[in-house]
mmCIF file with all atom_site columns, C-alpha atoms in Angstrom:
data_model
loop_
_atom_site.group_PDB
_atom_site.id
_atom_site.type_symbol
_atom_site.label_atom_id
_atom_site.label_alt_id
_atom_site.label_comp_id
_atom_site.label_asym_id
_atom_site.label_entity_id
_atom_site.label_seq_id
_atom_site.pdbx_PDB_ins_code
_atom_site.Cartn_x
_atom_site.Cartn_y
_atom_site.Cartn_z
_atom_site.occupancy
_atom_site.B_iso_or_equiv
_atom_site.pdbx_formal_charge
_atom_site.auth_seq_id
_atom_site.auth_comp_id
_atom_site.auth_asym_id
_atom_site.auth_atom_id
_atom_site.pdbx_PDB_model_num
ATOM 1   C CA . UNK A 1 1   ? 27.629  -1.825  -20.062 1.00 0.00 ? 1303 UNK A CA 1
ATOM 2   C CA . UNK A 1 2   ? 25.217  -1.443  -22.982 1.00 0.00 ? 1304 UNK A CA 1
ATOM 3   C CA . UNK A 1 3   ? 22.033  0.550   -22.514 1.00 0.00 ? 1305 UNK A CA 1
ATOM 4   C CA . UNK A 1 4   ? 19.831  -2.547  -22.874 1.00 0.00 ? 1306 UNK A CA 1
ATOM 5   C CA . UNK A 1 5   ? 21.849  -4.327  -20.169 1.00 0.00 ? 1307 UNK A CA 1
ATOM 6   C CA . UNK A 1 6   ? 21.542  -1.262  -17.964 1.00 0.00 ? 1308 UNK A CA 1
ATOM 7   C CA . UNK A 1 7   ? 17.751  -1.224  -18.337 1.00 0.00 ? 1309 UNK A CA 1
ATOM 8   C CA . UNK A 1 8   ? 17.564  -4.923  -17.426 1.00 0.00 ? 1310 UNK A CA 1
ATOM 9   C CA . UNK A 1 9   ? 19.702  -4.289  -14.357 1.00 0.00 ? 1311 UNK A CA 1
ATOM 10  C CA . UNK A 1 10  ? 17.556  -1.308  -13.353 1.00 0.00 ? 1312 UNK A CA 1
ATOM 11  C CA . UNK A 1 11  ? 14.461  -3.517  -13.461 1.00 0.00 ? 1313 UNK A CA 1
ATOM 12  C CA . UNK A 1 12  ? 16.208  -6.011  -11.199 1.00 0.00 ? 1314 UNK A CA 1
ATOM 13  C CA . UNK A 1 13  ? 17.121  -3.249  -8.746  1.00 0.00 ? 1315 UNK A CA 1
ATOM 14  C CA . UNK A 1 14  ? 13.528  -1.956  -8.717  1.00 0.00 ? 1316 UNK A CA 1
ATOM 15  C CA . UNK A 1 15  ? 12.278  -5.467  -7.929  1.00 0.00 ? 1317 UNK A CA 1
ATOM 16  C CA . UNK A 1 16  ? 14.837  -5.986  -5.165  1.00 0.00 ? 1318 UNK A CA 1
ATOM 17  C CA . UNK A 1 17  ? 14.843  -2.722  -3.203  1.00 0.00 ? 1319 UNK A CA 1
ATOM 18  C CA . UNK A 1 18  ? 12.000  -1.771  -0.819  1.00 0.00 ? 1320 UNK A CA 1
ATOM 19  C CA . UNK A 1 19  ? 9.704   0.680   -2.576  1.00 0.00 ? 1321 UNK A CA 1
ATOM 20  C CA . UNK A 1 20  ? 9.417   3.573   -2.998  1.00 0.00 ? 1322 UNK A CA 1
ATOM 21  C CA . UNK A 1 21  ? 13.081  3.923   -3.937  1.00 0.00 ? 1323 UNK A CA 1
ATOM 22  C CA . UNK A 1 22  ? 14.554  7.337   -4.714  1.00 0.00 ? 1324 UNK A CA 1
ATOM 23  C CA . UNK A 1 23  ? 16.484  8.221   -7.850  1.00 0.00 ? 1325 UNK A CA 1
ATOM 24  C CA . UNK A 1 24  ? 19.561  8.922   -5.723  1.00 0.00 ? 1326 UNK A CA 1
ATOM 25  C CA . UNK A 1 25  ? 19.432  5.402   -4.259  1.00 0.00 ? 1327 UNK A CA 1
ATOM 26  C CA . UNK A 1 26  ? 18.959  3.916   -7.733  1.00 0.00 ? 1328 UNK A CA 1
ATOM 27  C CA . UNK A 1 27  ? 21.874  5.973   -9.040  1.00 0.00 ? 1329 UNK A CA 1
ATOM 28  C CA . UNK A 1 28  ? 24.052  4.692   -6.183  1.00 0.00 ? 1330 UNK A CA 1
ATOM 29  C CA . UNK A 1 29  ? 23.094  1.078   -6.903  1.00 0.00 ? 1331 UNK A CA 1
ATOM 30  C CA . UNK A 1 30  ? 23.569  1.456   -10.650 1.00 0.00 ? 1332 UNK A CA 1
ATOM 31  C CA . UNK A 1 31  ? 26.695  3.632   -10.397 1.00 0.00 ? 1333 UNK A CA 1
ATOM 32  C CA . UNK A 1 32  ? 25.296  6.159   -12.866 1.00 0.00 ? 1334 UNK A CA 1
ATOM 33  C CA . UNK A 1 33  ? 23.958  9.709   -12.588 1.00 0.00 ? 1335 UNK A CA 1
ATOM 34  C CA . UNK A 1 34  ? 20.461  10.597  -11.400 1.00 0.00 ? 1336 UNK A CA 1
ATOM 35  C CA . UNK A 1 35  ? 19.827  12.186  -14.798 1.00 0.00 ? 1337 UNK A CA 1
ATOM 36  C CA . UNK A 1 36  ? 20.497  8.799   -16.424 1.00 0.00 ? 1338 UNK A CA 1
ATOM 37  C CA . UNK A 1 37  ? 18.082  7.181   -13.953 1.00 0.00 ? 1339 UNK A CA 1
ATOM 38  C CA . UNK A 1 38  ? 15.313  9.585   -14.979 1.00 0.00 ? 1340 UNK A CA 1
ATOM 39  C CA . UNK A 1 39  ? 15.913  8.813   -18.667 1.00 0.00 ? 1341 UNK A CA 1
ATOM 40  C CA . UNK A 1 40  ? 16.003  5.064   -18.038 1.00 0.00 ? 1342 UNK A CA 1
ATOM 41  C CA . UNK A 1 41  ? 12.773  5.179   -16.007 1.00 0.00 ? 1343 UNK A CA 1
ATOM 42  C CA . UNK A 1 42  ? 11.062  6.857   -18.967 1.00 0.00 ? 1344 UNK A CA 1
ATOM 43  C CA . UNK A 1 43  ? 12.468  4.208   -21.321 1.00 0.00 ? 1345 UNK A CA 1
ATOM 44  C CA . UNK A 1 44  ? 11.141  1.403   -19.109 1.00 0.00 ? 1346 UNK A CA 1
ATOM 45  C CA . UNK A 1 45  ? 7.724   3.069   -18.979 1.00 0.00 ? 1347 UNK A CA 1
ATOM 46  C CA . UNK A 1 46  ? 7.709   3.359   -22.773 1.00 0.00 ? 1348 UNK A CA 1
ATOM 47  C CA . UNK A 1 47  ? 8.454   -0.371  -23.050 1.00 0.00 ? 1349 UNK A CA 1
ATOM 48  C CA . UNK A 1 48  ? 5.417   -1.277  -20.931 1.00 0.00 ? 1350 UNK A CA 1
ATOM 49  C CA . UNK A 1 49  ? 6.636   -1.298  -17.324 1.00 0.00 ? 1351 UNK A CA 1
ATOM 50  C CA . UNK A 1 50  ? 4.248   0.494   -14.963 1.00 0.00 ? 1352 UNK A CA 1
ATOM 51  C CA . UNK A 1 51  ? 6.379   2.527   -12.548 1.00 0.00 ? 1353 UNK A CA 1
ATOM 52  C CA . UNK A 1 52  ? 4.640   4.877   -10.112 1.00 0.00 ? 1354 UNK A CA 1
ATOM 53  C CA . UNK A 1 53  ? 6.277   7.979   -8.663  1.00 0.00 ? 1355 UNK A CA 1
ATOM 54  C CA . UNK A 1 54  ? 8.237   11.005  -9.796  1.00 0.00 ? 1356 UNK A CA 1
ATOM 55  C CA . UNK A 1 55  ? 11.520  12.739  -9.113  1.00 0.00 ? 1357 UNK A CA 1
ATOM 56  C CA . UNK A 1 56  ? 11.857  13.624  -5.452  1.00 0.00 ? 1358 UNK A CA 1
ATOM 57  C CA . UNK A 1 57  ? 9.313   11.102  -4.190  1.00 0.00 ? 1359 UNK A CA 1
ATOM 58  C CA . UNK A 1 58  ? 10.706  7.739   -5.218  1.00 0.00 ? 1360 UNK A CA 1
ATOM 59  C CA . UNK A 1 59  ? 9.649   5.017   -7.648  1.00 0.00 ? 1361 UNK A CA 1
ATOM 60  C CA . UNK A 1 60  ? 7.617   1.823   -7.301  1.00 0.00 ? 1362 UNK A CA 1
ATOM 61  C CA . UNK A 1 61  ? 7.483   -0.935  -9.922  1.00 0.00 ? 1363 UNK A CA 1
ATOM 62  C CA . UNK A 1 62  ? 3.816   -1.972  -9.918  1.00 0.00 ? 1364 UNK A CA 1
ATOM 63  C CA . UNK A 1 63  ? 3.650   -4.059  -13.092 1.00 0.00 ? 1365 UNK A CA 1
ATOM 64  C CA . UNK A 1 64  ? 6.502   -5.845  -14.806 1.00 0.00 ? 1366 UNK A CA 1
ATOM 65  C CA . UNK A 1 65  ? 5.773   -7.125  -18.351 1.00 0.00 ? 1367 UNK A CA 1
ATOM 66  C CA . UNK A 1 66  ? 8.899   -9.323  -18.318 1.00 0.00 ? 1368 UNK A CA 1
ATOM 67  C CA . UNK A 1 67  ? 7.723   -11.585 -15.484 1.00 0.00 ? 1369 UNK A CA 1
ATOM 68  C CA . UNK A 1 68  ? 6.136   -14.940 -16.457 1.00 0.00 ? 1370 UNK A CA 1
ATOM 69  C CA . UNK A 1 69  ? 2.783   -16.109 -15.002 1.00 0.00 ? 1371 UNK A CA 1
ATOM 70  C CA . UNK A 1 70  ? 3.014   -16.853 -11.286 1.00 0.00 ? 1372 UNK A CA 1
ATOM 71  C CA . UNK A 1 71  ? 3.837   -20.304 -9.979  1.00 0.00 ? 1373 UNK A CA 1
ATOM 72  C CA . UNK A 1 72  ? 3.412   -20.869 -6.245  1.00 0.00 ? 1374 UNK A CA 1
ATOM 73  C CA . UNK A 1 73  ? 5.409   -23.193 -4.030  1.00 0.00 ? 1375 UNK A CA 1
ATOM 74  C CA . UNK A 1 74  ? 3.609   -25.070 -1.231  1.00 0.00 ? 1376 UNK A CA 1
ATOM 75  C CA . UNK A 1 75  ? 4.723   -22.709 1.533   1.00 0.00 ? 1377 UNK A CA 1
ATOM 76  C CA . UNK A 1 76  ? 3.747   -19.698 -0.589  1.00 0.00 ? 1378 UNK A CA 1
ATOM 77  C CA . UNK A 1 77  ? 0.218   -21.107 -0.986  1.00 0.00 ? 1379 UNK A CA 1
ATOM 78  C CA . UNK A 1 78  ? -0.066  -21.568 2.782   1.00 0.00 ? 1380 UNK A CA 1
ATOM 79  C CA . UNK A 1 79  ? 1.236   -18.047 3.401   1.00 0.00 ? 1381 UNK A CA 1
ATOM 80  C CA . UNK A 1 80  ? -1.417  -16.650 1.049   1.00 0.00 ? 1382 UNK A CA 1
ATOM 81  C CA . UNK A 1 81  ? -4.099  -18.750 2.737   1.00 0.00 ? 1383 UNK A CA 1
ATOM 82  C CA . UNK A 1 82  ? -3.037  -17.484 6.171   1.00 0.00 ? 1384 UNK A CA 1
ATOM 83  C CA . UNK A 1 83  ? -3.124  -13.871 5.024   1.00 0.00 ? 1385 UNK A CA 1
ATOM 84  C CA . UNK A 1 84  ? -6.492  -14.097 3.272   1.00 0.00 ? 1386 UNK A CA 1
ATOM 85  C CA . UNK A 1 85  ? -8.170  -15.993 6.121   1.00 0.00 ? 1387 UNK A CA 1
ATOM 86  C CA . UNK A 1 86  ? -6.852  -13.369 8.546   1.00 0.00 ? 1388 UNK A CA 1
ATOM 87  C CA . UNK A 1 87  ? -8.360  -10.584 6.425   1.00 0.00 ? 1389 UNK A CA 1
ATOM 88  C CA . UNK A 1 88  ? -11.729 -12.390 6.479   1.00 0.00 ? 1390 UNK A CA 1
ATOM 89  C CA . UNK A 1 89  ? -11.626 -12.317 10.291  1.00 0.00 ? 1391 UNK A CA 1
ATOM 90  C CA . UNK A 1 90  ? -10.859 -8.586  10.549  1.00 0.00 ? 1392 UNK A CA 1
ATOM 91  C CA . UNK A 1 91  ? -14.537 -7.733  10.336  1.00 0.00 ? 1393 UNK A CA 1
ATOM 92  C CA . UNK A 1 92  ? -14.353 -5.174  7.530   1.00 0.00 ? 1394 UNK A CA 1
ATOM 93  C CA . UNK A 1 93  ? -17.212 -6.142  5.209   1.00 0.00 ? 1395 UNK A CA 1
ATOM 94  C CA . UNK A 1 94  ? -15.585 -4.785  2.046   1.00 0.00 ? 1396 UNK A CA 1
ATOM 95  C CA . UNK A 1 95  ? -12.296 -6.607  2.611   1.00 0.00 ? 1397 UNK A CA 1
ATOM 96  C CA . UNK A 1 96  ? -14.011 -9.753  3.897   1.00 0.00 ? 1398 UNK A CA 1
ATOM 97  C CA . UNK A 1 97  ? -15.878 -10.069 0.598   1.00 0.00 ? 1399 UNK A CA 1
ATOM 98  C CA . UNK A 1 98  ? -12.720 -9.296  -1.412  1.00 0.00 ? 1400 UNK A CA 1
ATOM 99  C CA . UNK A 1 99  ? -10.639 -11.849 0.519   1.00 0.00 ? 1401 UNK A CA 1
ATOM 100 C CA . UNK A 1 100 ? -13.272 -14.561 0.083   1.00 0.00 ? 1402 UNK A CA 1
ATOM 101 C CA . UNK A 1 101 ? -13.379 -13.896 -3.661  1.00 0.00 ? 1403 UNK A CA 1
ATOM 102 C CA . UNK A 1 102 ? -9.573  -13.943 -3.821  1.00 0.00 ? 1404 UNK A CA 1
ATOM 103 C CA . UNK A 1 103 ? -9.509  -17.346 -2.113  1.00 0.00 ? 1405 UNK A CA 1
ATOM 104 C CA . UNK A 1 104 ? -11.943 -18.721 -4.698  1.00 0.00 ? 1406 UNK A CA 1
ATOM 105 C CA . UNK A 1 105 ? -9.871  -17.336 -7.591  1.00 0.00 ? 1407 UNK A CA 1
ATOM 106 C CA . UNK A 1 106 ? -6.626  -18.578 -6.070  1.00 0.00 ? 1408 UNK A CA 1
ATOM 107 C CA . UNK A 1 107 ? -8.019  -22.082 -5.603  1.00 0.00 ? 1409 UNK A CA 1
ATOM 108 C CA . UNK A 1 108 ? -9.295  -22.170 -9.192  1.00 0.00 ? 1410 UNK A CA 1
ATOM 109 C CA . UNK A 1 109 ? -5.840  -21.260 -10.516 1.00 0.00 ? 1411 UNK A CA 1
ATOM 110 C CA . UNK A 1 110 ? -3.979  -23.980 -8.601  1.00 0.00 ? 1412 UNK A CA 1
ATOM 111 C CA . UNK A 1 111 ? -3.326  -27.600 -9.587  1.00 0.00 ? 1413 UNK A CA 1
ATOM 112 C CA . UNK A 1 112 ? -5.181  -30.200 -7.521  1.00 0.00 ? 1414 UNK A CA 1
ATOM 113 C CA . UNK A 1 113 ? -2.230  -30.986 -5.243  1.00 0.00 ? 1415 UNK A CA 1
ATOM 114 C CA . UNK A 1 114 ? -1.840  -27.324 -4.313  1.00 0.00 ? 1416 UNK A CA 1
ATOM 115 C CA . UNK A 1 115 ? -5.582  -26.917 -3.729  1.00 0.00 ? 1417 UNK A CA 1
ATOM 116 C CA . UNK A 1 116 ? -5.241  -29.344 -0.830  1.00 0.00 ? 1418 UNK A CA 1
ATOM 117 C CA . UNK A 1 117 ? -2.568  -27.085 0.640   1.00 0.00 ? 1419 UNK A CA 1
ATOM 118 C CA . UNK A 1 118 ? -4.948  -24.150 0.373   1.00 0.00 ? 1420 UNK A CA 1
ATOM 119 C CA . UNK A 1 119 ? -7.940  -25.958 1.892   1.00 0.00 ? 1421 UNK A CA 1
ATOM 120 C CA . UNK A 1 120 ? -6.054  -27.757 4.656   1.00 0.00 ? 1422 UNK A CA 1
ATOM 121 C CA . UNK A 1 121 ? -3.231  -25.376 5.521   1.00 0.00 ? 1423 UNK A CA 1
ATOM 122 C CA . UNK A 1 122 ? -0.965  -26.303 8.421   1.00 0.00 ? 1424 UNK A CA 1
ATOM 123 C CA . UNK A 1 123 ? -1.180  -22.767 9.875   1.00 0.00 ? 1425 UNK A CA 1
ATOM 124 C CA . UNK A 1 124 ? -4.099  -20.605 10.975  1.00 0.00 ? 1426 UNK A CA 1
ATOM 125 C CA . UNK A 1 125 ? -4.968  -17.424 12.853  1.00 0.00 ? 1427 UNK A CA 1
ATOM 126 C CA . UNK A 1 126 ? -7.309  -16.277 15.591  1.00 0.00 ? 1428 UNK A CA 1
ATOM 127 C CA . UNK A 1 127 ? -8.140  -12.611 16.126  1.00 0.00 ? 1429 UNK A CA 1
ATOM 128 C CA . UNK A 1 128 ? -9.681  -11.246 19.314  1.00 0.00 ? 1430 UNK A CA 1
ATOM 129 C CA . UNK A 1 129 ? -11.770 -8.478  17.837  1.00 0.00 ? 1431 UNK A CA 1
ATOM 130 C CA . UNK A 1 130 ? -13.993 -5.863  19.412  1.00 0.00 ? 1432 UNK A CA 1
ATOM 131 C CA . UNK A 1 131 ? -13.764 -3.173  16.760  1.00 0.00 ? 1433 UNK A CA 1
ATOM 132 C CA . UNK A 1 132 ? -15.836 -0.027  17.500  1.00 0.00 ? 1434 UNK A CA 1
ATOM 133 C CA . UNK A 1 133 ? -18.489 0.903   14.956  1.00 0.00 ? 1435 UNK A CA 1
ATOM 134 C CA . UNK A 1 134 ? -17.221 3.414   12.409  1.00 0.00 ? 1436 UNK A CA 1
ATOM 135 C CA . UNK A 1 135 ? -19.244 6.028   10.540  1.00 0.00 ? 1437 UNK A CA 1
ATOM 136 C CA . UNK A 1 136 ? -16.365 6.802   8.180   1.00 0.00 ? 1438 UNK A CA 1
ATOM 137 C CA . UNK A 1 137 ? -16.789 6.194   4.450   1.00 0.00 ? 1439 UNK A CA 1
ATOM 138 C CA . UNK A 1 138 ? -14.255 3.363   4.177   1.00 0.00 ? 1440 UNK A CA 1
ATOM 139 C CA . UNK A 1 139 ? -14.569 2.785   0.387   1.00 0.00 ? 1441 UNK A CA 1
ATOM 140 C CA . UNK A 1 140 ? -14.492 6.542   -0.213  1.00 0.00 ? 1442 UNK A CA 1
ATOM 141 C CA . UNK A 1 141 ? -11.388 6.977   1.916   1.00 0.00 ? 1443 UNK A CA 1
ATOM 142 C CA . UNK A 1 142 ? -9.628  4.171   0.061   1.00 0.00 ? 1444 UNK A CA 1
ATOM 143 C CA . UNK A 1 143 ? -10.465 5.841   -3.257  1.00 0.00 ? 1445 UNK A CA 1
ATOM 144 C CA . UNK A 1 144 ? -9.168  9.163   -1.925  1.00 0.00 ? 1446 UNK A CA 1
ATOM 145 C CA . UNK A 1 145 ? -5.930  7.508   -0.809  1.00 0.00 ? 1447 UNK A CA 1
ATOM 146 C CA . UNK A 1 146 ? -5.423  5.875   -4.193  1.00 0.00 ? 1448 UNK A CA 1
ATOM 147 C CA . UNK A 1 147 ? -6.315  9.050   -6.112  1.00 0.00 ? 1449 UNK A CA 1
ATOM 148 C CA . UNK A 1 148 ? -4.233  11.204  -3.718  1.00 0.00 ? 1450 UNK A CA 1
ATOM 149 C CA . UNK A 1 149 ? -7.246  13.408  -3.014  1.00 0.00 ? 1451 UNK A CA 1
ATOM 150 C CA . UNK A 1 150 ? -7.406  15.765  -0.026  1.00 0.00 ? 1452 UNK A CA 1
ATOM 151 C CA . UNK A 1 151 ? -10.288 15.328  2.429   1.00 0.00 ? 1453 UNK A CA 1
ATOM 152 C CA . UNK A 1 152 ? -11.826 17.296  5.282   1.00 0.00 ? 1454 UNK A CA 1
ATOM 153 C CA . UNK A 1 153 ? -12.672 15.275  8.399   1.00 0.00 ? 1455 UNK A CA 1
ATOM 154 C CA . UNK A 1 154 ? -15.158 16.040  11.152  1.00 0.00 ? 1456 UNK A CA 1
ATOM 155 C CA . UNK A 1 155 ? -13.202 14.372  13.933  1.00 0.00 ? 1457 UNK A CA 1
ATOM 156 C CA . UNK A 1 156 ? -14.057 13.653  17.565  1.00 0.00 ? 1458 UNK A CA 1
ATOM 157 C CA . UNK A 1 157 ? -10.891 13.430  19.650  1.00 0.00 ? 1459 UNK A CA 1
ATOM 158 C CA . UNK A 1 158 ? -10.397 11.325  22.790  1.00 0.00 ? 1460 UNK A CA 1
ATOM 159 C CA . UNK A 1 159 ? -11.745 14.215  24.904  1.00 0.00 ? 1461 UNK A CA 1
ATOM 160 C CA . UNK A 1 160 ? -14.913 14.256  22.754  1.00 0.00 ? 1462 UNK A CA 1
ATOM 161 C CA . UNK A 1 161 ? -14.042 17.599  21.162  1.00 0.00 ? 1463 UNK A CA 1
ATOM 162 C CA . UNK A 1 162 ? -15.242 17.957  17.568  1.00 0.00 ? 1464 UNK A CA 1
ATOM 163 C CA . UNK A 1 163 ? -12.955 19.630  15.038  1.00 0.00 ? 1465 UNK A CA 1
ATOM 164 C CA . UNK A 1 164 ? -12.403 19.889  11.298  1.00 0.00 ? 1466 UNK A CA 1
ATOM 165 C CA . UNK A 1 165 ? -9.156  18.557  9.861   1.00 0.00 ? 1467 UNK A CA 1
ATOM 166 C CA . UNK A 1 166 ? -7.978  19.008  6.288   1.00 0.00 ? 1468 UNK A CA 1
ATOM 167 C CA . UNK A 1 167 ? -5.641  16.111  5.548   1.00 0.00 ? 1469 UNK A CA 1
ATOM 168 C CA . UNK A 1 168 ? -3.916  14.181  2.809   1.00 0.00 ? 1470 UNK A CA 1
ATOM 169 C CA . UNK A 1 169 ? -4.925  10.539  3.440   1.00 0.00 ? 1471 UNK A CA 1
ATOM 170 C CA . UNK A 1 170 ? -1.981  8.143   3.058   1.00 0.00 ? 1472 UNK A CA 1
ATOM 171 C CA . UNK A 1 171 ? -3.052  4.689   4.264   1.00 0.00 ? 1473 UNK A CA 1
ATOM 172 C CA . UNK A 1 172 ? -5.499  2.873   6.555   1.00 0.00 ? 1474 UNK A CA 1
ATOM 173 C CA . UNK A 1 173 ? -3.976  0.674   9.253   1.00 0.00 ? 1475 UNK A CA 1
ATOM 174 C CA . UNK A 1 174 ? -5.704  -2.237  10.969  1.00 0.00 ? 1476 UNK A CA 1
ATOM 175 C CA . UNK A 1 175 ? -4.756  -2.616  14.625  1.00 0.00 ? 1477 UNK A CA 1
ATOM 176 C CA . UNK A 1 176 ? -6.065  -5.313  16.966  1.00 0.00 ? 1478 UNK A CA 1
ATOM 177 C CA . UNK A 1 177 ? -8.946  -3.157  18.247  1.00 0.00 ? 1479 UNK A CA 1
ATOM 178 C CA . UNK A 1 178 ? -9.219  -0.124  15.951  1.00 0.00 ? 1480 UNK A CA 1
ATOM 179 C CA . UNK A 1 179 ? -8.676  0.991   12.382  1.00 0.00 ? 1481 UNK A CA 1
ATOM 180 C CA . UNK A 1 180 ? -6.825  4.253   11.808  1.00 0.00 ? 1482 UNK A CA 1
ATOM 181 C CA . UNK A 1 181 ? -6.253  6.663   8.937   1.00 0.00 ? 1483 UNK A CA 1
ATOM 182 C CA . UNK A 1 182 ? -2.629  7.775   8.696   1.00 0.00 ? 1484 UNK A CA 1
ATOM 183 C CA . UNK A 1 183 ? -2.529  11.209  7.089   1.00 0.00 ? 1485 UNK A CA 1
ATOM 184 C CA . UNK A 1 184 ? -0.536  14.342  6.479   1.00 0.00 ? 1486 UNK A CA 1
ATOM 185 C CA . UNK A 1 185 ? -2.269  17.134  8.413   1.00 0.00 ? 1487 UNK A CA 1
ATOM 186 C CA . UNK A 1 186 ? -2.279  20.320  6.333   1.00 0.00 ? 1488 UNK A CA 1
ATOM 187 C CA . UNK A 1 187 ? -2.708  22.527  9.437   1.00 0.00 ? 1489 UNK A CA 1
ATOM 188 C CA . UNK A 1 188 ? 0.039   20.966  11.580  1.00 0.00 ? 1490 UNK A CA 1
ATOM 189 C CA . UNK A 1 189 ? 2.246   20.147  8.594   1.00 0.00 ? 1491 UNK A CA 1
ATOM 190 C CA . UNK A 1 190 ? 3.022   16.795  10.142  1.00 0.00 ? 1492 UNK A CA 1
ATOM 191 C CA . UNK A 1 191 ? 1.787   13.215  10.224  1.00 0.00 ? 1493 UNK A CA 1
ATOM 192 C CA . UNK A 1 192 ? -1.359  12.466  12.214  1.00 0.00 ? 1494 UNK A CA 1
ATOM 193 C CA . UNK A 1 193 ? -3.355  9.305   12.929  1.00 0.00 ? 1495 UNK A CA 1
ATOM 194 C CA . UNK A 1 194 ? -7.178  9.406   13.063  1.00 0.00 ? 1496 UNK A CA 1
ATOM 195 C CA . UNK A 1 195 ? -9.256  6.527   14.397  1.00 0.00 ? 1497 UNK A CA 1
ATOM 196 C CA . UNK A 1 196 ? -11.973 5.622   11.886  1.00 0.00 ? 1498 UNK A CA 1
ATOM 197 C CA . UNK A 1 197 ? -14.567 5.148   14.642  1.00 0.00 ? 1499 UNK A CA 1
ATOM 198 C CA . UNK A 1 198 ? -14.046 8.803   15.661  1.00 0.00 ? 1500 UNK A CA 1
ATOM 199 C CA . UNK A 1 199 ? -14.433 10.245  12.156  1.00 0.00 ? 1501 UNK A CA 1
ATOM 200 C CA . UNK A 1 200 ? -18.005 11.585  12.087  1.00 0.00 ? 1502 UNK A CA 1
ATOM 201 C CA . UNK A 1 201 ? -18.055 12.638  8.414   1.00 0.00 ? 1503 UNK A CA 1
ATOM 202 C CA . UNK A 1 202 ? -15.757 12.985  5.407   1.00 0.00 ? 1504 UNK A CA 1
ATOM 203 C CA . UNK A 1 203 ? -15.798 15.692  2.725   1.00 0.00 ? 1505 UNK A CA 1
ATOM 204 C CA . UNK A 1 204 ? -13.883 14.860  -0.439  1.00 0.00 ? 1506 UNK A CA 1
ATOM 205 C CA . UNK A 1 205 ? -12.191 18.012  -1.731  1.00 0.00 ? 1507 UNK A CA 1
ATOM 206 C CA . UNK A 1 206 ? -11.436 19.036  -5.299  1.00 0.00 ? 1508 UNK A CA 1
ATOM 207 C CA . UNK A 1 207 ? -7.747  19.126  -4.426  1.00 0.00 ? 1509 UNK A CA 1
ATOM 208 C CA . UNK A 1 208 ? -5.093  16.528  -5.170  1.00 0.00 ? 1510 UNK A CA 1
ATOM 209 C CA . UNK A 1 209 ? -1.561  15.948  -3.885  1.00 0.00 ? 1511 UNK A CA 1
ATOM 210 C CA . UNK A 1 210 ? -0.195  13.520  -6.482  1.00 0.00 ? 1512 UNK A CA 1
ATOM 211 C CA . UNK A 1 211 ? 2.614   12.416  -6.572  1.00 0.00 ? 1513 UNK A CA 1
ATOM 212 C CA . UNK A 1 212 ? 3.489   13.174  -2.922  1.00 0.00 ? 1514 UNK A CA 1
ATOM 213 C CA . UNK A 1 213 ? 1.888   10.114  -1.281  1.00 0.00 ? 1515 UNK A CA 1
ATOM 214 C CA . UNK A 1 214 ? 4.736   7.718   -2.104  1.00 0.00 ? 1516 UNK A CA 1
ATOM 215 C CA . UNK A 1 215 ? 7.377   10.012  -0.616  1.00 0.00 ? 1517 UNK A CA 1
ATOM 216 C CA . UNK A 1 216 ? 5.299   10.885  2.436   1.00 0.00 ? 1518 UNK A CA 1
ATOM 217 C CA . UNK A 1 217 ? 4.671   7.223   3.219   1.00 0.00 ? 1519 UNK A CA 1
ATOM 218 C CA . UNK A 1 218 ? 8.381   6.528   2.927   1.00 0.00 ? 1520 UNK A CA 1
ATOM 219 C CA . UNK A 1 219 ? 9.120   9.368   5.373   1.00 0.00 ? 1521 UNK A CA 1
ATOM 220 C CA . UNK A 1 220 ? 6.423   8.179   7.779   1.00 0.00 ? 1522 UNK A CA 1
ATOM 221 C CA . UNK A 1 221 ? 7.679   4.605   7.942   1.00 0.00 ? 1523 UNK A CA 1
ATOM 222 C CA . UNK A 1 222 ? 11.286  5.752   8.283   1.00 0.00 ? 1524 UNK A CA 1
ATOM 223 C CA . UNK A 1 223 ? 10.252  7.899   11.256  1.00 0.00 ? 1525 UNK A CA 1
ATOM 224 C CA . UNK A 1 224 ? 8.347   4.994   12.809  1.00 0.00 ? 1526 UNK A CA 1
ATOM 225 C CA . UNK A 1 225 ? 11.365  2.739   12.363  1.00 0.00 ? 1527 UNK A CA 1
ATOM 226 C CA . UNK A 1 226 ? 13.590  5.264   14.159  1.00 0.00 ? 1528 UNK A CA 1
ATOM 227 C CA . UNK A 1 227 ? 11.161  5.297   17.106  1.00 0.00 ? 1529 UNK A CA 1
ATOM 228 C CA . UNK A 1 228 ? 11.216  1.519   17.568  1.00 0.00 ? 1530 UNK A CA 1
#
């Protein structure tokens, strides 16, 4: 196999496998060495592909310059409509505004026949919501997650005991009644979940954990899957 063919195949594997995908898994799929995977990842990055991650934590293809502009099928439009309308109903003001804007942009990009699918979708959602008020800095936490920035939380546990927790924030999860920050606790050296409505304040530290978030999230979801 020529090197150019190998790079094309690697892109296809990155698109197909659940991300983040480790170099060892890529090497197994490609039937080449991990060292060759590292070199090929750098070559793809140099050609314009945006691939997040590093050795030991896995890789995620976030932007693929070889893909053409998107074309949606009817069921794909309805799936997007269902998802965006559900986000609007979650009650988070920042995401409600973003979802409404996304719906407007999506509608503007569709041909007239598909706009009808978006406006009059055959599926819908209803959320019973009684989300407690949260004092947490939601936009700030999202920035910290994206920038892989450590934070210190003033947290009130279920027994109303206040404590300080230094954590690496990984993702925010929306449950039916609460929103929770899934983190790596630096004290316990393990994963912990913190309800946003019980976070009293957030201090953003001058400390970063890039590129560990991708690998930690992979480990967290693998552990959750084993517990199901």
